[in-house]
Short mmCIF file of C-alpha atoms and ligand atoms in Angstrom, two decimals:
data_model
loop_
_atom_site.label_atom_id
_atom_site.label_comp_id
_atom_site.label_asym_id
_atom_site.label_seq_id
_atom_site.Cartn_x
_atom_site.Cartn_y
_atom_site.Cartn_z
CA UNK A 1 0.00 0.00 0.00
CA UNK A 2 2.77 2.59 1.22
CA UNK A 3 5.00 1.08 -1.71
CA UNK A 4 7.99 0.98 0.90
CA UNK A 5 11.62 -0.62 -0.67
CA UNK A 6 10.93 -3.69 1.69
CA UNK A 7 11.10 -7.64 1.50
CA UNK A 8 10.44 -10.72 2.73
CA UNK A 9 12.19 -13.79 2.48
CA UNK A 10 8.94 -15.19 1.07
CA UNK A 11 5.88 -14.27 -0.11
CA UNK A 12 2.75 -17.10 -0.65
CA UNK A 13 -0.95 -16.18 -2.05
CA UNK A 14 -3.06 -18.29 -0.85
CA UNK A 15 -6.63 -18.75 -2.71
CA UNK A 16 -8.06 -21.77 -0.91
CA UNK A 17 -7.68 -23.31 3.21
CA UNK A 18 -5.91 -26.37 2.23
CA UNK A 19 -2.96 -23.50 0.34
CA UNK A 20 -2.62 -21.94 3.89
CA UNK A 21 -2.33 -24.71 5.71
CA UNK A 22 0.01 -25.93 3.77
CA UNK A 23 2.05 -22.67 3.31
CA UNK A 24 1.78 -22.26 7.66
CA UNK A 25 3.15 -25.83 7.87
CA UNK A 26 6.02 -25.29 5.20
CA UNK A 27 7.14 -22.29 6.90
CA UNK A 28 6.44 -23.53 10.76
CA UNK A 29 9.03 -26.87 9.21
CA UNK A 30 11.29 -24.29 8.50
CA UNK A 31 10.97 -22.41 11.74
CA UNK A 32 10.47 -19.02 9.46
CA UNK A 33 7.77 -16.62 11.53
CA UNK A 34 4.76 -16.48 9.19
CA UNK A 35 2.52 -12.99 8.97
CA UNK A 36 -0.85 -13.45 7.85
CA UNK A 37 -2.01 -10.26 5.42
CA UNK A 38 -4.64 -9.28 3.56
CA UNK A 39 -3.62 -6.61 1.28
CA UNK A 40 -1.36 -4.81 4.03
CA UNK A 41 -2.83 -1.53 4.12
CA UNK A 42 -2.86 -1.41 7.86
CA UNK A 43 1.02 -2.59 8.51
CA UNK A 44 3.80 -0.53 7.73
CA UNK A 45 7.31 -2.44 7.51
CA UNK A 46 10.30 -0.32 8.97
CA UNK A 47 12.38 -3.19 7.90
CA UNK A 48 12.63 -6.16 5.53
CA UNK A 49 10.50 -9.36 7.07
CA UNK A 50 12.77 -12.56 7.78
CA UNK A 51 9.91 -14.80 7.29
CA UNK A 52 6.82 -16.21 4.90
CA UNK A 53 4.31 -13.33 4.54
CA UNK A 54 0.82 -15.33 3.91
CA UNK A 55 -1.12 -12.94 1.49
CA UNK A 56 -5.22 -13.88 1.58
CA UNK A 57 -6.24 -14.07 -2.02
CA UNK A 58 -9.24 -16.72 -1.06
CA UNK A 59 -12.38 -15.43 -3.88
CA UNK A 60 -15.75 -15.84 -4.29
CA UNK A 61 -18.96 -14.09 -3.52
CA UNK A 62 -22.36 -15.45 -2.90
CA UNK A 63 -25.58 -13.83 -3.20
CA UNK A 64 -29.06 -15.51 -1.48
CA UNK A 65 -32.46 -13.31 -1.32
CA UNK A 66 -34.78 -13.99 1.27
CA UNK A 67 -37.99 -11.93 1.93
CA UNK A 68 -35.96 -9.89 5.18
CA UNK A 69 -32.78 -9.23 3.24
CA UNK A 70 -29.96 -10.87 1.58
CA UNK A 71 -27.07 -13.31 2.94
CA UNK A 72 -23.83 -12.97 1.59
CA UNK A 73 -20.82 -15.54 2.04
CA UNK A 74 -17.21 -13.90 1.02
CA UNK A 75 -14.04 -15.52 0.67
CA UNK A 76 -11.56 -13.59 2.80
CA UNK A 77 -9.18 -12.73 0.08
CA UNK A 78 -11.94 -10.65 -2.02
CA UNK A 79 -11.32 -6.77 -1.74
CA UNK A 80 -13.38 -4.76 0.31
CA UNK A 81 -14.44 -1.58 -1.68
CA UNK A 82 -14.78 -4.01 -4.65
CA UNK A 83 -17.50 -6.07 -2.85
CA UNK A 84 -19.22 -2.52 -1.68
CA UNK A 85 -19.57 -2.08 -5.35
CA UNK A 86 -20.62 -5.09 -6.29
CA UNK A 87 -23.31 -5.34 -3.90
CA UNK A 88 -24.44 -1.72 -5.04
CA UNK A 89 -24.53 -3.51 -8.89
CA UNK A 90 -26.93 -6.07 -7.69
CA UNK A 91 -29.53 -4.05 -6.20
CA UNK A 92 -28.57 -4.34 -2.43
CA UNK A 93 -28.28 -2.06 -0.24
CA UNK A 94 -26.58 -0.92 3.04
CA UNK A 95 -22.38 -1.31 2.79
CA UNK A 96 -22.56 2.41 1.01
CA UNK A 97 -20.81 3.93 4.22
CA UNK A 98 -17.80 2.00 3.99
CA UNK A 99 -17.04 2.61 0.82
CA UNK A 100 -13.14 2.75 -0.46
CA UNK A 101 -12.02 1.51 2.87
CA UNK A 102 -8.61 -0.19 1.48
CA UNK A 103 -8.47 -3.80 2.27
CA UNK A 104 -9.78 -7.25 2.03
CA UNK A 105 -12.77 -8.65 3.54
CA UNK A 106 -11.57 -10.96 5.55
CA UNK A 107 -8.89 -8.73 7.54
CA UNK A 108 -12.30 -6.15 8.14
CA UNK A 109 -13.82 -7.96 11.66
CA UNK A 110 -10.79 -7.42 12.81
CA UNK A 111 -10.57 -4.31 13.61
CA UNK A 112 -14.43 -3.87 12.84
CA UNK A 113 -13.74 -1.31 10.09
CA UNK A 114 -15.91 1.56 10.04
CA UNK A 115 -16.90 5.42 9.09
CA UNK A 116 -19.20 7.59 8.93
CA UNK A 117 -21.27 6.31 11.57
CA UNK A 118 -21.27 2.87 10.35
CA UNK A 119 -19.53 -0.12 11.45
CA UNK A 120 -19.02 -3.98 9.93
CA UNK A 121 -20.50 -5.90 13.39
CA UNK A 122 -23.79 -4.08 11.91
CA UNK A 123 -23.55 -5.99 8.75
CA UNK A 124 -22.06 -9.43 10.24
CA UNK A 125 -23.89 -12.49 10.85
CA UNK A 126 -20.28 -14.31 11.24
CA UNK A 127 -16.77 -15.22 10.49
CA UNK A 128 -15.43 -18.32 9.63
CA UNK A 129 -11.81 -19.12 11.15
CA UNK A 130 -9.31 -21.64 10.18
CA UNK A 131 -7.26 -22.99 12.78
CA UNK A 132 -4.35 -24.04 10.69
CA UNK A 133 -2.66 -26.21 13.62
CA UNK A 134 -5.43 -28.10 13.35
CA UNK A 135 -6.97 -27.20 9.74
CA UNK A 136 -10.29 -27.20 11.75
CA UNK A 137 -12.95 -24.31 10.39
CA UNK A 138 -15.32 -22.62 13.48
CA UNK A 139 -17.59 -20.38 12.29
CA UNK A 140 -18.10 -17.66 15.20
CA UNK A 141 -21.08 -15.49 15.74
CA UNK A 142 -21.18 -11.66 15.23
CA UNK A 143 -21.61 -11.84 19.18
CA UNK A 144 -18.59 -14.54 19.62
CA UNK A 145 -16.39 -12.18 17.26
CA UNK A 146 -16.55 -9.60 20.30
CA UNK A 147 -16.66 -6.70 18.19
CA UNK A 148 -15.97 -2.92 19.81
CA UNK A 149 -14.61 0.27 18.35
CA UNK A 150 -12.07 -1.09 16.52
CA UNK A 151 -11.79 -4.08 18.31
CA UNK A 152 -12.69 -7.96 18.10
CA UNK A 153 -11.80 -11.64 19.35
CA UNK A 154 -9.16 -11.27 16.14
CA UNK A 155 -6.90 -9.31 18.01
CA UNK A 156 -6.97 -11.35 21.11
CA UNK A 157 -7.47 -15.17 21.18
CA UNK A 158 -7.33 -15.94 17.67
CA UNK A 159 -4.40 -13.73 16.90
CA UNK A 160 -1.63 -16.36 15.91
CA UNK A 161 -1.91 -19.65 13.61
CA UNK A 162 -5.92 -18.72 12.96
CA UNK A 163 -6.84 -17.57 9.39
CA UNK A 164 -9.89 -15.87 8.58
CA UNK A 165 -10.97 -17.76 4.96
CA UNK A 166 -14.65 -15.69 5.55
CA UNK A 167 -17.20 -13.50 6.37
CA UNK A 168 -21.10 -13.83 6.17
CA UNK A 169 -22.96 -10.42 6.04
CA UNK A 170 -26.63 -10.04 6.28
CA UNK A 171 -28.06 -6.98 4.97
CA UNK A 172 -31.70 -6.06 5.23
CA UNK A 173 -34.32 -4.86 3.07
CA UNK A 174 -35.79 -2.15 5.16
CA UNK A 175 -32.03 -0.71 4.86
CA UNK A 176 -32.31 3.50 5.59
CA UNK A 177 -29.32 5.74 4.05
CA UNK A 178 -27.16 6.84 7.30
CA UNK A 179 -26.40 10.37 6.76
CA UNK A 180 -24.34 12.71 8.10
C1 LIG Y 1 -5.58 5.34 3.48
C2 LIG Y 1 -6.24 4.42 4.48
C3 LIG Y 1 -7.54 4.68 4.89
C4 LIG Y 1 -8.17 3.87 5.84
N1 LIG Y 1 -9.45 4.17 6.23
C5 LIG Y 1 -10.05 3.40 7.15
C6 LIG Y 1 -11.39 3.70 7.59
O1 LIG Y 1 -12.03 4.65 7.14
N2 LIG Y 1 -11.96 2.88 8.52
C7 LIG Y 1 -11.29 1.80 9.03
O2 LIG Y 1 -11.86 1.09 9.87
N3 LIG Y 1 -10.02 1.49 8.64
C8 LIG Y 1 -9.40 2.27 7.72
N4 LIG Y 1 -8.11 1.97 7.33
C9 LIG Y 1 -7.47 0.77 7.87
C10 LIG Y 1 -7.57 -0.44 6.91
O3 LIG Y 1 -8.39 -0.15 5.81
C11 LIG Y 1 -8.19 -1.63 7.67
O4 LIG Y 1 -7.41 -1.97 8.77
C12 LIG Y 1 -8.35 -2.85 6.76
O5 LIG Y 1 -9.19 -3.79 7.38
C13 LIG Y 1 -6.99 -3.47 6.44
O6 LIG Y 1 -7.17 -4.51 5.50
P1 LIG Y 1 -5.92 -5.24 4.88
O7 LIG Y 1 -6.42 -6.42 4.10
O8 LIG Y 1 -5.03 -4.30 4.15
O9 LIG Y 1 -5.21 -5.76 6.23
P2 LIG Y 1 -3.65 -6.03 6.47
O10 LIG Y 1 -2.94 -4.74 6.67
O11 LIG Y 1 -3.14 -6.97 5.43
O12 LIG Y 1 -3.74 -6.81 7.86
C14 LIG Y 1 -4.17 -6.15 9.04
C15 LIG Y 1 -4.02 -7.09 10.24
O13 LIG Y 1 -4.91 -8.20 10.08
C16 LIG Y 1 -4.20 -9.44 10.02
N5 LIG Y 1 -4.88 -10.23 8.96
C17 LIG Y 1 -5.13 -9.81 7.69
N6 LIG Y 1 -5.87 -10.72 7.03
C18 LIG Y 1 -6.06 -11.75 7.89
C19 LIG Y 1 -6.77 -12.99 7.79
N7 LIG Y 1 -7.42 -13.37 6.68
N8 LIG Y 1 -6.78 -13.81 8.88
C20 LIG Y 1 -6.16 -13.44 10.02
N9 LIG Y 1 -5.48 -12.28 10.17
C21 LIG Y 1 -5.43 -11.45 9.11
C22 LIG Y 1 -2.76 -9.07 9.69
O14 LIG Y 1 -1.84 -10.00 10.24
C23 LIG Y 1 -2.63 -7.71 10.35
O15 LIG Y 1 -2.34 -7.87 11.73
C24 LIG Y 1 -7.46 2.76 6.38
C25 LIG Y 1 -6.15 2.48 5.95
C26 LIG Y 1 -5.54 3.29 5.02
C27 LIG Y 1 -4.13 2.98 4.59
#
């Protein structure tokens, strides 16, 4: 993001579980530190990284209607402002507020991105987490995810060897326009 003259000794994208899991083990045989990223935008690198940087790149977006809302499952690795957009091109409503926040989906619970006045833990229903010790998926609740002002369960117990691989949004039909 900052386009800083900075390396690391390796760099993986991973597009499905199984790739991190195997990429985490790889690097854990190694004993190389592994970082988990998304697209980086919220980690600046004073100095090169002697380890395997694990770049998110898992895709996919899925779409169902009921007659409350709509239920969306997103792979992790999709971009944030993209699926704003994309949402907006099918008809559905609601994510307009956090528009161009840089990022991929699956690094936004953790923090529980937000402006102007809205905030992701709205919009969640929950996260799915990959343990990659165990490659075991548990799919927490918006309430299990913990979520504060910039703050979750992300930053705290699942902070090393869990993955995010995706989020499940619900947005809702009677969906107002928050504005200023
Ligand atoms: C110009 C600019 C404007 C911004 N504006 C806003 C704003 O308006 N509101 C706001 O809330 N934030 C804002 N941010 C912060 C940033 O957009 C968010 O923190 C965003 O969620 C970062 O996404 P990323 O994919 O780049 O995360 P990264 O920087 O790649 O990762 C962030 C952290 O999450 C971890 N992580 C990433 N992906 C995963 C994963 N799949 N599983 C487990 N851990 C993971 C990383 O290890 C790291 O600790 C802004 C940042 C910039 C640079």
């Amino acid at each position: 993001t900052f386009s800083l003259p900075v390396y690391a000794d390796e760099v993986v994208f991973a597009d499905t579980p199984d790739a991190l899991v195997a990429s985490w083990r790889h690097a854990n045989a190694q004993s190389r530190p592994v970082l988990m990223l998304g697209e980086g935008s919220n980690v600046l690198f004073l100095a090169d990284f002697a380890g395997t940087v694990i770049a998110n790149r898992i895709k996919g977006i899925e779409i169902a209607e009921d007659d409350g809302g709509w239920h969306l499952h997103v792979g992790a690795g999709e971009n944030w402002h993209h699926l704003v957009e994309y949402t907006l091109q099918q008809g559905v409503p609601g994510l307009e507020n956090l528009a161009l926040i840089p990022g991929c989906v699956g690094s936004a619970p953790i923090q529980n991105i937000g402006a102007y006045g809205a905030e992701f833990k709205q919009f969640c229903a929950y996260v799915d987490v990959l343990d990659l010790t165990l490659n075991q998926v548990t799919r927490l609740s918006a309430e299990q995810c913990q979520f504060g002002y910039r703050e979750s369960i992300f930053k705290h117990e699942y902070r090393q060897g869990f993955a995010i691989i995706a989020v499940g949004l619900h947005l809702t039909k009677s969906w107002v326009p928050l504005l200023g």
